[in-house]
JSON list of C-alpha atoms in Angstrom, two decimals:
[
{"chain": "A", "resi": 1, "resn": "UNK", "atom": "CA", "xyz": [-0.42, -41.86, 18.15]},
{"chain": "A", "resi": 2, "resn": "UNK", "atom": "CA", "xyz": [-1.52, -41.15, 14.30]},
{"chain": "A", "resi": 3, "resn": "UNK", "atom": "CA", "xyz": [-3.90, -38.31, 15.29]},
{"chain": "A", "resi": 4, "resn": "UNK", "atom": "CA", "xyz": [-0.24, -37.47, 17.04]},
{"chain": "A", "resi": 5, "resn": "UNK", "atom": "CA", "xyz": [1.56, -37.53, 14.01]},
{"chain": "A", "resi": 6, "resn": "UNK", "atom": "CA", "xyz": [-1.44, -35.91, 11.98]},
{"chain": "A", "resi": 7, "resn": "UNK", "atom": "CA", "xyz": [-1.34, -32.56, 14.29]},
{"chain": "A", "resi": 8, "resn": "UNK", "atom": "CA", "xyz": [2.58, -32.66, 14.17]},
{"chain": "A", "resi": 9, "resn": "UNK", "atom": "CA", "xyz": [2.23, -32.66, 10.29]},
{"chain": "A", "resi": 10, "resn": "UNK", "atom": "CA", "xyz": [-0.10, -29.95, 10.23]},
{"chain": "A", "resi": 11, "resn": "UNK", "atom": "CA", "xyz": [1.96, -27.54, 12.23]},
{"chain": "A", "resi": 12, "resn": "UNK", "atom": "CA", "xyz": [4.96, -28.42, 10.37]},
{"chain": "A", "resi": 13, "resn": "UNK", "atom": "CA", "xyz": [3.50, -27.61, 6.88]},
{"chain": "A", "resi": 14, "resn": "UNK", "atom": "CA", "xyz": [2.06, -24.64, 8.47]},
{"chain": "A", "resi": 15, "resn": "UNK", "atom": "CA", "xyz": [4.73, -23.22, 10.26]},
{"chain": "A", "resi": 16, "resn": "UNK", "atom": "CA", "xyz": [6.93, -24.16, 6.47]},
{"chain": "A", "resi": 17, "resn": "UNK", "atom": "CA", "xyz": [3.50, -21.67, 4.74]},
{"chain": "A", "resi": 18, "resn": "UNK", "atom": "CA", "xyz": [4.71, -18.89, 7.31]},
{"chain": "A", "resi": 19, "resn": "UNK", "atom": "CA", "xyz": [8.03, -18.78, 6.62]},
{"chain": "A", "resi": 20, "resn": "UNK", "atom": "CA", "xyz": [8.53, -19.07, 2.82]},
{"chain": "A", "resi": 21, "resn": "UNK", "atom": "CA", "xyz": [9.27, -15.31, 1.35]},
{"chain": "A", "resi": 22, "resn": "UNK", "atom": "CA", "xyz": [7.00, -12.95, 0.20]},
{"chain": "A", "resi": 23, "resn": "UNK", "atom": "CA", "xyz": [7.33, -9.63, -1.55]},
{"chain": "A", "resi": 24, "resn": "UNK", "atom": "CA", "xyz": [4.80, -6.95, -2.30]},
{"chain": "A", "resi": 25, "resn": "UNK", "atom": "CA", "xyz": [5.32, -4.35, -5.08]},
{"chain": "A", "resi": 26, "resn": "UNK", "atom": "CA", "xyz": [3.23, -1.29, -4.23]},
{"chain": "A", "resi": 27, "resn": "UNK", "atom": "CA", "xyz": [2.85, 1.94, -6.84]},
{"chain": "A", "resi": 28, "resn": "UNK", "atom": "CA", "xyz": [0.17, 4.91, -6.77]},
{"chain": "A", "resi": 29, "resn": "UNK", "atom": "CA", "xyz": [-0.21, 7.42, -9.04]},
{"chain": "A", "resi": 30, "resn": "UNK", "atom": "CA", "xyz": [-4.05, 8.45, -9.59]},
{"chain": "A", "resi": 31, "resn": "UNK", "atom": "CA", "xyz": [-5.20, 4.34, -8.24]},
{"chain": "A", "resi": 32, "resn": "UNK", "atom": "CA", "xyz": [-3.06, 2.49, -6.47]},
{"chain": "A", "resi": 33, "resn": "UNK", "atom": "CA", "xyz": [-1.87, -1.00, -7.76]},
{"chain": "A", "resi": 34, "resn": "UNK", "atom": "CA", "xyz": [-0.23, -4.22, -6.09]},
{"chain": "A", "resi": 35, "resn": "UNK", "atom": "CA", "xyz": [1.75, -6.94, -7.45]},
{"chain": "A", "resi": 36, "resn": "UNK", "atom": "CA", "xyz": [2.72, -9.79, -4.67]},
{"chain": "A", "resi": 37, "resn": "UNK", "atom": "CA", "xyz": [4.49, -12.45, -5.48]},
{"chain": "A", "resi": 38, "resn": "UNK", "atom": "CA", "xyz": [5.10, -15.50, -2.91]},
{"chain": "A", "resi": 39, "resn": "UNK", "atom": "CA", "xyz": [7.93, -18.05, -3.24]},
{"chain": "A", "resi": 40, "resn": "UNK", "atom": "CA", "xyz": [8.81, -15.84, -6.38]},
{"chain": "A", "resi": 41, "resn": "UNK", "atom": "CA", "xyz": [5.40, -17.22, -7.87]},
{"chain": "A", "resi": 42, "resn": "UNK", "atom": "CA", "xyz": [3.21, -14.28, -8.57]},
{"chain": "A", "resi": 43, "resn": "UNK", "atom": "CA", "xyz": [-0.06, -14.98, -6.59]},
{"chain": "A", "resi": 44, "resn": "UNK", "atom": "CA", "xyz": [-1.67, -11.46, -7.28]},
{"chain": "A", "resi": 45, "resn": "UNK", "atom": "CA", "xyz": [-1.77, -8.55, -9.50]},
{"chain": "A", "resi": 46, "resn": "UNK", "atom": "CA", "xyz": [-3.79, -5.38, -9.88]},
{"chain": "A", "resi": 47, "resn": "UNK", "atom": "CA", "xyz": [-2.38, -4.43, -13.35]},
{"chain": "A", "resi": 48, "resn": "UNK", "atom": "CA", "xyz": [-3.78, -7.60, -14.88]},
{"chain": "A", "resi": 49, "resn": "UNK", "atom": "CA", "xyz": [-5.41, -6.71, -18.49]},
{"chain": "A", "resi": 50, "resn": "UNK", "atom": "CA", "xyz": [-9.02, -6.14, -18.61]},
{"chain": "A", "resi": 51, "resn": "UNK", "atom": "CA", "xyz": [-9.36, -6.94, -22.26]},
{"chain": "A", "resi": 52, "resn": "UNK", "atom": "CA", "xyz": [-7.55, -10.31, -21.53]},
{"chain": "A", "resi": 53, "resn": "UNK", "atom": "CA", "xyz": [-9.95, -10.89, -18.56]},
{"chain": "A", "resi": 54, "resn": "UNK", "atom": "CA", "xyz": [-13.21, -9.86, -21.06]},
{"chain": "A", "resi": 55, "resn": "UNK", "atom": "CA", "xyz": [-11.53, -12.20, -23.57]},
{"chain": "A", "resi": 56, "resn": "UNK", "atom": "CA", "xyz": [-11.41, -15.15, -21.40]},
{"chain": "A", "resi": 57, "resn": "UNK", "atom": "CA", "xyz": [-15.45, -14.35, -20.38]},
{"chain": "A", "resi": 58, "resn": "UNK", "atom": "CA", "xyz": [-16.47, -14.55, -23.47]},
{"chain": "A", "resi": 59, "resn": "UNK", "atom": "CA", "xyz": [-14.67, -17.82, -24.09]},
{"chain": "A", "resi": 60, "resn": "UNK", "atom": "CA", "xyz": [-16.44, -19.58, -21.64]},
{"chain": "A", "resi": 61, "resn": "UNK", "atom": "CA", "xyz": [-19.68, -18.41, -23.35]},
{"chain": "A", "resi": 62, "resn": "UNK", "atom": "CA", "xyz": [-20.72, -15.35, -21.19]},
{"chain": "A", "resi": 63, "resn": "UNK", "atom": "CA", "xyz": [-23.43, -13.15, -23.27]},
{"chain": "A", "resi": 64, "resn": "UNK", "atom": "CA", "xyz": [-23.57, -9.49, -23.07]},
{"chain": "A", "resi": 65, "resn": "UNK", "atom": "CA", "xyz": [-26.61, -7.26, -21.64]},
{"chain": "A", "resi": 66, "resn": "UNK", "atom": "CA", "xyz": [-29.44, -6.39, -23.10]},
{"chain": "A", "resi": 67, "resn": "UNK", "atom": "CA", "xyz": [-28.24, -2.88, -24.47]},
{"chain": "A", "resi": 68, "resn": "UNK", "atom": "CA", "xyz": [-25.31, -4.93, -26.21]},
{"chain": "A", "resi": 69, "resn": "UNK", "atom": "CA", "xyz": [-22.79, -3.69, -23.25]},
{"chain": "A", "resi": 70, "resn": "UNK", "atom": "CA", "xyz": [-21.07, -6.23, -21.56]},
{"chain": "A", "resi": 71, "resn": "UNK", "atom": "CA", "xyz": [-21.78, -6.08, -17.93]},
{"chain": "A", "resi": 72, "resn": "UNK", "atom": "CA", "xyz": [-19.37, -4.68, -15.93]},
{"chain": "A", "resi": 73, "resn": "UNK", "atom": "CA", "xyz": [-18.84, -5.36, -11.95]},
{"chain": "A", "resi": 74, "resn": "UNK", "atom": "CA", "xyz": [-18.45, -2.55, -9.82]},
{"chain": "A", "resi": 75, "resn": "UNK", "atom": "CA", "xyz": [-14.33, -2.37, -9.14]},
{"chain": "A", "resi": 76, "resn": "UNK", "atom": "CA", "xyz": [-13.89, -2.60, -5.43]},
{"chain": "A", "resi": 77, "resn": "UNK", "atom": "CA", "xyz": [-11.85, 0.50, -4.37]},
{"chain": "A", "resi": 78, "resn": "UNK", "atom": "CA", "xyz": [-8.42, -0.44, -1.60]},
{"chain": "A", "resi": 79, "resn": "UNK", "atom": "CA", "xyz": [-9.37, 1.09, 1.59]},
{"chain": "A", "resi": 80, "resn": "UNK", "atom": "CA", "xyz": [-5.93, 3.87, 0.60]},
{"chain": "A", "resi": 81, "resn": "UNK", "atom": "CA", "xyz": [-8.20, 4.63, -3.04]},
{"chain": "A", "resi": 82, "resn": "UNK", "atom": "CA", "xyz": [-11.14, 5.60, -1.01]},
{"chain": "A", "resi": 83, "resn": "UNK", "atom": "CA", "xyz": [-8.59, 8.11, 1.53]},
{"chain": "A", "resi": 84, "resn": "UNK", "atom": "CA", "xyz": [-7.61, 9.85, -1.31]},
{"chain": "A", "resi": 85, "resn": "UNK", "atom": "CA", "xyz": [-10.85, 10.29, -3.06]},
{"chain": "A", "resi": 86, "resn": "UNK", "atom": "CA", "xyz": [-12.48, 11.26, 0.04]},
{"chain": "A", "resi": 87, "resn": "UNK", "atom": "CA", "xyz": [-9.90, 13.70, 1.36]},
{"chain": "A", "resi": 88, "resn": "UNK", "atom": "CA", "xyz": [-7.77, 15.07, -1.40]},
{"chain": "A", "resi": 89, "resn": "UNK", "atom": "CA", "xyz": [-4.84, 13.85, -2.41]},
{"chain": "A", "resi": 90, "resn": "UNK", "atom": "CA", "xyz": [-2.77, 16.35, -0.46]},
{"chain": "A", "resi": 91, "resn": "UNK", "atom": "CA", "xyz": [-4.86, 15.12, 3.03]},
{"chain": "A", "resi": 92, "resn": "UNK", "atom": "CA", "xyz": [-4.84, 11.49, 1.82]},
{"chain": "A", "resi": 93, "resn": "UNK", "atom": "CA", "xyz": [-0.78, 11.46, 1.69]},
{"chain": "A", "resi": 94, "resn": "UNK", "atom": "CA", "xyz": [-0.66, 13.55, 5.34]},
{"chain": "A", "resi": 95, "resn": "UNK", "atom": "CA", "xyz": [-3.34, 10.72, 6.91]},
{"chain": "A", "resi": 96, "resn": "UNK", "atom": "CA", "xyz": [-1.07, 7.73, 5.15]},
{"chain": "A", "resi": 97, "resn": "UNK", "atom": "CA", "xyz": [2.26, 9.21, 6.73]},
{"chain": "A", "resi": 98, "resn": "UNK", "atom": "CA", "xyz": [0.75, 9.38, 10.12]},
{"chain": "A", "resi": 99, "resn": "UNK", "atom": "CA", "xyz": [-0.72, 5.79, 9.53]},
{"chain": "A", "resi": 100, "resn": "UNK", "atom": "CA", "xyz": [2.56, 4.62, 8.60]},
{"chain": "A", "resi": 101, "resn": "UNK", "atom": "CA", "xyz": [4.34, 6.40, 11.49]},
{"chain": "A", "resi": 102, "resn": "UNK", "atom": "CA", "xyz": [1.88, 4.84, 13.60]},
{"chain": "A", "resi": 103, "resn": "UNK", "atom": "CA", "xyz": [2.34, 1.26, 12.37]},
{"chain": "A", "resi": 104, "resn": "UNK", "atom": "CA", "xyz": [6.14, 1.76, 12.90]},
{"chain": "A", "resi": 105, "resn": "UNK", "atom": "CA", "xyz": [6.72, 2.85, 16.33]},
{"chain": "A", "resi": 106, "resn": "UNK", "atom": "CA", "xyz": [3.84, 0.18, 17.05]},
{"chain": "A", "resi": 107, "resn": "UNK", "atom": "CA", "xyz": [5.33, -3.25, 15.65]},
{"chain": "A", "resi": 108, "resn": "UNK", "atom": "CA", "xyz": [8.99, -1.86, 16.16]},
{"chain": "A", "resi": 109, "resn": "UNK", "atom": "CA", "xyz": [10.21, -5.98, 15.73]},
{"chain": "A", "resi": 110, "resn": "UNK", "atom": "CA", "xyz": [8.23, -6.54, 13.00]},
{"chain": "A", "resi": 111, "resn": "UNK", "atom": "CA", "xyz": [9.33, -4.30, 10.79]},
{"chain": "A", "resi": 112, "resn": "UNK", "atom": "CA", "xyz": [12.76, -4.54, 11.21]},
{"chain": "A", "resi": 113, "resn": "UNK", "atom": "CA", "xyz": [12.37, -7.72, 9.73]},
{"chain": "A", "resi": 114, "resn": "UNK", "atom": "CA", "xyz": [11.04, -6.28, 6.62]},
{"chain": "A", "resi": 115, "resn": "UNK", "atom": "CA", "xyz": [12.94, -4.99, 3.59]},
{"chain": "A", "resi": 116, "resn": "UNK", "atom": "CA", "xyz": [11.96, -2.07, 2.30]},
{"chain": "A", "resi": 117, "resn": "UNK", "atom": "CA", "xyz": [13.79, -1.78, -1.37]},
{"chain": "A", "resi": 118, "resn": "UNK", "atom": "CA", "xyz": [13.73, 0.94, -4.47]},
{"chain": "A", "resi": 119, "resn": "UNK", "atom": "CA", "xyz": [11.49, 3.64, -2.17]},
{"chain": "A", "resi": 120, "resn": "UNK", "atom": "CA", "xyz": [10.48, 6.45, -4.64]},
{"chain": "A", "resi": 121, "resn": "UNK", "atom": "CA", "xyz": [7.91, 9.25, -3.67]},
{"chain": "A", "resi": 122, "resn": "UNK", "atom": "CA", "xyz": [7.53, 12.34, -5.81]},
{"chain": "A", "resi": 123, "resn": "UNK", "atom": "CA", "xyz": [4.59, 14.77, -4.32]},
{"chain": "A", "resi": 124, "resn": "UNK", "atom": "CA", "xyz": [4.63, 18.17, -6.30]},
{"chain": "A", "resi": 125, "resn": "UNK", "atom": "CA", "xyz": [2.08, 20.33, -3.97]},
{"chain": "A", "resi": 126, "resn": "UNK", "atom": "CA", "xyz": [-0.18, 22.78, -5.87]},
{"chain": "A", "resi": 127, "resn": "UNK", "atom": "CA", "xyz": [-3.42, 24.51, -5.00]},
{"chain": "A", "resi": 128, "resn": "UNK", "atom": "CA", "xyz": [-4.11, 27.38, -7.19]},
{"chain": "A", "resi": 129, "resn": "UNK", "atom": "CA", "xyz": [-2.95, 29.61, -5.04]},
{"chain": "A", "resi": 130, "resn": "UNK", "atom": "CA", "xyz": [0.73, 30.50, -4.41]},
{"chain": "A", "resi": 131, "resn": "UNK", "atom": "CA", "xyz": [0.26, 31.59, -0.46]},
{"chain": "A", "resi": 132, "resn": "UNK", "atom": "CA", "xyz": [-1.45, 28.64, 0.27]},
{"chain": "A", "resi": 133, "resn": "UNK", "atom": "CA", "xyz": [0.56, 26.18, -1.78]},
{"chain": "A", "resi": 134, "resn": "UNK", "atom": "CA", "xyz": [3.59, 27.16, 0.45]},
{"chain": "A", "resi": 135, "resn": "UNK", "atom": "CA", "xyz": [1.77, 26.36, 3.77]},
{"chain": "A", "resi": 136, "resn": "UNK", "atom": "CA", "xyz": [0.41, 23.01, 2.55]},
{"chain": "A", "resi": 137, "resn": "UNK", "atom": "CA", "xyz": [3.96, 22.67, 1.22]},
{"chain": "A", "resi": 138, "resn": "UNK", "atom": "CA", "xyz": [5.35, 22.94, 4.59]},
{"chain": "A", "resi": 139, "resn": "UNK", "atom": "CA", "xyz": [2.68, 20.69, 6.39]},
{"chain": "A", "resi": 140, "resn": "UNK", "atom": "CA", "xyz": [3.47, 17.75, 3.79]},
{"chain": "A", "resi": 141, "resn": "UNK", "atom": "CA", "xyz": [7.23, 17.81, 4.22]},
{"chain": "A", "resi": 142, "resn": "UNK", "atom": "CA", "xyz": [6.85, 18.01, 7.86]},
{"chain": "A", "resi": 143, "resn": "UNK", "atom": "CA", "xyz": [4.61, 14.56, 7.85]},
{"chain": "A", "resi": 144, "resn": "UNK", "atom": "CA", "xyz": [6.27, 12.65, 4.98]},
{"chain": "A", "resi": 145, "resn": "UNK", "atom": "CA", "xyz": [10.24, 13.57, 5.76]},
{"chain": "A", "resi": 146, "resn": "UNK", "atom": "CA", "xyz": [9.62, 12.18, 9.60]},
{"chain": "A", "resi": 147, "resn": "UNK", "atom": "CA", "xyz": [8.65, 9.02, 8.17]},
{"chain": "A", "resi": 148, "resn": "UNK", "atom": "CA", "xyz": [11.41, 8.93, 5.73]},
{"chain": "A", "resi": 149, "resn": "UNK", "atom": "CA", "xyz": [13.83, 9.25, 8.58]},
{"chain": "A", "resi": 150, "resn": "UNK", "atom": "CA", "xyz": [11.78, 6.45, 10.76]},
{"chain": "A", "resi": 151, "resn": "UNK", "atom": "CA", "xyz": [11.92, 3.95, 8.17]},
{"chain": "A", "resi": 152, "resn": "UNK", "atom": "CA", "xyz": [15.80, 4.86, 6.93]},
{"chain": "A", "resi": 153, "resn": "UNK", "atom": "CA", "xyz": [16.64, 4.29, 10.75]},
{"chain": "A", "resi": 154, "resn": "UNK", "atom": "CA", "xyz": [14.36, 1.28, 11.59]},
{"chain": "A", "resi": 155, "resn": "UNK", "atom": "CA", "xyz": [15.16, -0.96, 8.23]},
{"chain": "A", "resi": 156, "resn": "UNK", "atom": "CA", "xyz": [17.58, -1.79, 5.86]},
{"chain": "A", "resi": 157, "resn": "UNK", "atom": "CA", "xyz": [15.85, 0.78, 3.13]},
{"chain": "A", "resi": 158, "resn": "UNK", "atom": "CA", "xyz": [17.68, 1.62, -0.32]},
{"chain": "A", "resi": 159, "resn": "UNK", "atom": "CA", "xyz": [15.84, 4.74, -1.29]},
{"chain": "A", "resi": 160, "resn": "UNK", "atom": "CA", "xyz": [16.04, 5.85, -5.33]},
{"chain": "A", "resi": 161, "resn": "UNK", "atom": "CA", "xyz": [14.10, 9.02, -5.15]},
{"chain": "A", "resi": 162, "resn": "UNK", "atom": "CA", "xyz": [12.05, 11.18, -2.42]},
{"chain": "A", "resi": 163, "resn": "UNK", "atom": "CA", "xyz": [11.43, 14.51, -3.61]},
{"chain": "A", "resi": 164, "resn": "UNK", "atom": "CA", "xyz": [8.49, 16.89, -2.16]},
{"chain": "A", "resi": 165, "resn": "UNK", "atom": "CA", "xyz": [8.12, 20.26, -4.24]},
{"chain": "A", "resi": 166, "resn": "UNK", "atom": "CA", "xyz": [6.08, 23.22, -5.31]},
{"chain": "A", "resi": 167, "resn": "UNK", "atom": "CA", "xyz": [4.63, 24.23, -8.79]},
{"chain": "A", "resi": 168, "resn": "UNK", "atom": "CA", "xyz": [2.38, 27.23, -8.43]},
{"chain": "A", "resi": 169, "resn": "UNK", "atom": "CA", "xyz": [1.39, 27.00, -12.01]},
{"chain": "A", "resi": 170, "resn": "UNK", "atom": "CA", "xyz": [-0.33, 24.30, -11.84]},
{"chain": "A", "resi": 171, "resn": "UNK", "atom": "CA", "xyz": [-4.01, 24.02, -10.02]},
{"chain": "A", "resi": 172, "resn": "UNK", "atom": "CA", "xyz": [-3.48, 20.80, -8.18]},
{"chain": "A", "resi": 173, "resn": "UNK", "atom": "CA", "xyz": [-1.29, 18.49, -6.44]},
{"chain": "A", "resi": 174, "resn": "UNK", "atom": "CA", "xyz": [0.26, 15.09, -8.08]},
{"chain": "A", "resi": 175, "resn": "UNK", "atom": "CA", "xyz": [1.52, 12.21, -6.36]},
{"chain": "A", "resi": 176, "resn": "UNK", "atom": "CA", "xyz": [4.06, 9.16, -7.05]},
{"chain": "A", "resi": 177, "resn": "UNK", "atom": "CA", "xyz": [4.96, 6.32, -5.06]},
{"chain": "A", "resi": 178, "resn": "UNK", "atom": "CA", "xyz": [6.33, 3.24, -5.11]},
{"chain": "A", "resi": 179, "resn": "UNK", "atom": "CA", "xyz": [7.97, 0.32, -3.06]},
{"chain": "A", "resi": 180, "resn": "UNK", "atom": "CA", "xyz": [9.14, -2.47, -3.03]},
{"chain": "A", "resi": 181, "resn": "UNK", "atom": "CA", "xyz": [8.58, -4.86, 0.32]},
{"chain": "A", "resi": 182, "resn": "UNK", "atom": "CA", "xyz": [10.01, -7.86, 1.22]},
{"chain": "A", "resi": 183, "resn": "UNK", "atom": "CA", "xyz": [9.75, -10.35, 4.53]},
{"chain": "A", "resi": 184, "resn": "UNK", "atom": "CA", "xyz": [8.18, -13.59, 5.45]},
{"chain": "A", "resi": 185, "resn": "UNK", "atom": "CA", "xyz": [4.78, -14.52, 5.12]},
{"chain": "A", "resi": 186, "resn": "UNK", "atom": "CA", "xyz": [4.54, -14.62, 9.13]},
{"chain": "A", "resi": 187, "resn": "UNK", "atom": "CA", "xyz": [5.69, -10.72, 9.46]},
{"chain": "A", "resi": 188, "resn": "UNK", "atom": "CA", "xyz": [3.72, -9.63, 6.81]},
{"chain": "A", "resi": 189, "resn": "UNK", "atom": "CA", "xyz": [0.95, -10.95, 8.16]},
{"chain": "A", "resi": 190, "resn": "UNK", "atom": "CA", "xyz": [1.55, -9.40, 11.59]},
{"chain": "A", "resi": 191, "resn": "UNK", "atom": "CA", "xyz": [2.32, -6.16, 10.46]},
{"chain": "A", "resi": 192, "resn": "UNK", "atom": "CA", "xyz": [-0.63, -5.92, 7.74]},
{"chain": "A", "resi": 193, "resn": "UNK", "atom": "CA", "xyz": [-3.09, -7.05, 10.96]},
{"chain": "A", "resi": 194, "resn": "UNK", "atom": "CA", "xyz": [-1.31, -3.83, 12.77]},
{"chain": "A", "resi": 195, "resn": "UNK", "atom": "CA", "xyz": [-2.09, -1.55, 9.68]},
{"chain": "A", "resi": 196, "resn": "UNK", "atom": "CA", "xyz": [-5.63, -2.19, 9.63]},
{"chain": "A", "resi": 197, "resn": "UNK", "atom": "CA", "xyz": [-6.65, -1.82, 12.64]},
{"chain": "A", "resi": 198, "resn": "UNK", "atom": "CA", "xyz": [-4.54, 1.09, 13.43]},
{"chain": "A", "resi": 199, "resn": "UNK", "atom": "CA", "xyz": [-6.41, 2.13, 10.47]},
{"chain": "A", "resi": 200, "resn": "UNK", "atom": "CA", "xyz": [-9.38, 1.78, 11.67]},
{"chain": "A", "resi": 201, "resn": "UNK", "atom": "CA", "xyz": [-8.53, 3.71, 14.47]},
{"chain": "A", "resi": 202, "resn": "UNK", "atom": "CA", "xyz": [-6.87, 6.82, 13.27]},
{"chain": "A", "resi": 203, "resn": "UNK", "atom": "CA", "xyz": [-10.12, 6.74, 10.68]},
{"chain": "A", "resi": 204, "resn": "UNK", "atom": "CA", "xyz": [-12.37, 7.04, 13.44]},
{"chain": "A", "resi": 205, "resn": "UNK", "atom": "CA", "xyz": [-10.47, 10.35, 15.02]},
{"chain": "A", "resi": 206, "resn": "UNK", "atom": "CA", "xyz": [-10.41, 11.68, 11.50]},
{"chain": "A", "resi": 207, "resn": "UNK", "atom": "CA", "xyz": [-14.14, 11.61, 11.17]},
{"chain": "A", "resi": 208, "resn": "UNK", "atom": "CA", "xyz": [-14.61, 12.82, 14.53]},
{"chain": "A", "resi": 209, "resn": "UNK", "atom": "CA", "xyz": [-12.66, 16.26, 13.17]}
]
């Protein structure tokens, strides 16, 4: 009867971890940061001070290297960082539109119960050369303005600014993006599952190109 009531507590507090709120605050422009907070306690942030964090080394009595550096760790790159540094930046926002398109029509249930909030995406296209801008122009808004749509129709999004254009002065493209997500622990979970492996999976087709 205890180990009863032991199992019965576990599922409880479990099932009461799954359902408190969570919210995730994505932005990208040049590296992408995250700030999640969970039960409106902030659990994890990208943007977190390095000096602070050097600060806070040294206080605990951590020496620097030999050449009088301190010794830095190699940063460990977010699996959308290493799209856009190996494809472009123009390829790396066509590949995260068809990812996210993918993800959508995949865990329909899911994402309706997400709330996607303050959605702004600025993506100026430029390549150096005005014939080709306007084709790459064309390709972009014909991936990203799909997905708009998908996710305007599937969820209860309030968008502040999407905005694709040209500027054929200047010799490459620049992104912006930001979002604001918010759901149970229990969806999120379920639909970041879905995005990596159909990740994985649209990866492996790319490569294959």
């Amino acid at each position: 009867m205890i180990a009863l009531y032991v199992t019965g507590g576990i599922l409880l507090l479990l099932f009461c971890i799954l359902i408190i709120p969570i919210s995730v605050e994505l932005r990208f422009h040049d590296e992408v940061s995250a700030l999640v907070r969970y039960g409106g306690i902030k659990v994890f942030d990208t943007s977190k001070n390095p000096e602070k964090t050097e600060k806070l080394a040294a206080a605990h009595g951590k020496k620097n290297t030999g050449d009088g550096k301190k010794a830095k760790k190699p940063k460990k790159k977010s699996f959308i960082a290493e799209i856009f540094e190996k494809k472009g930046k123009i390829e790396g926002i066509k590949f995260c539109a068809r990812l996210i398109k993918a993800v959508l029509l995949k865990t329909v249930w899911v994402i309706k119960k997400i709330k996607f909030r303050n959605l702004f995406l600025d993506i100026c296209v430029s390549t150096g050369d005005a014939a080709n801008t306007a084709i790459v122009y064309g390709e972009v808004c014909a991936v990203v303005y799909p997905v708009i749509n998908l996710i305007d129709n599937m969820t209860t999004l309030t968008v502040k600014k999407v905005n694709v254009r040209t500027d054929f002065d200047k010799l490459s493209p620049d992104i912006e993006a930001a979002v604001l997500l918010k759901t149970r622990l229990i969806y999120g979970l379920i639909a970041l599952i879905s995005l990596y492996f159909t990740y994985l999976k649209l990866k492996k087709e790319s490569d294959k190109k």
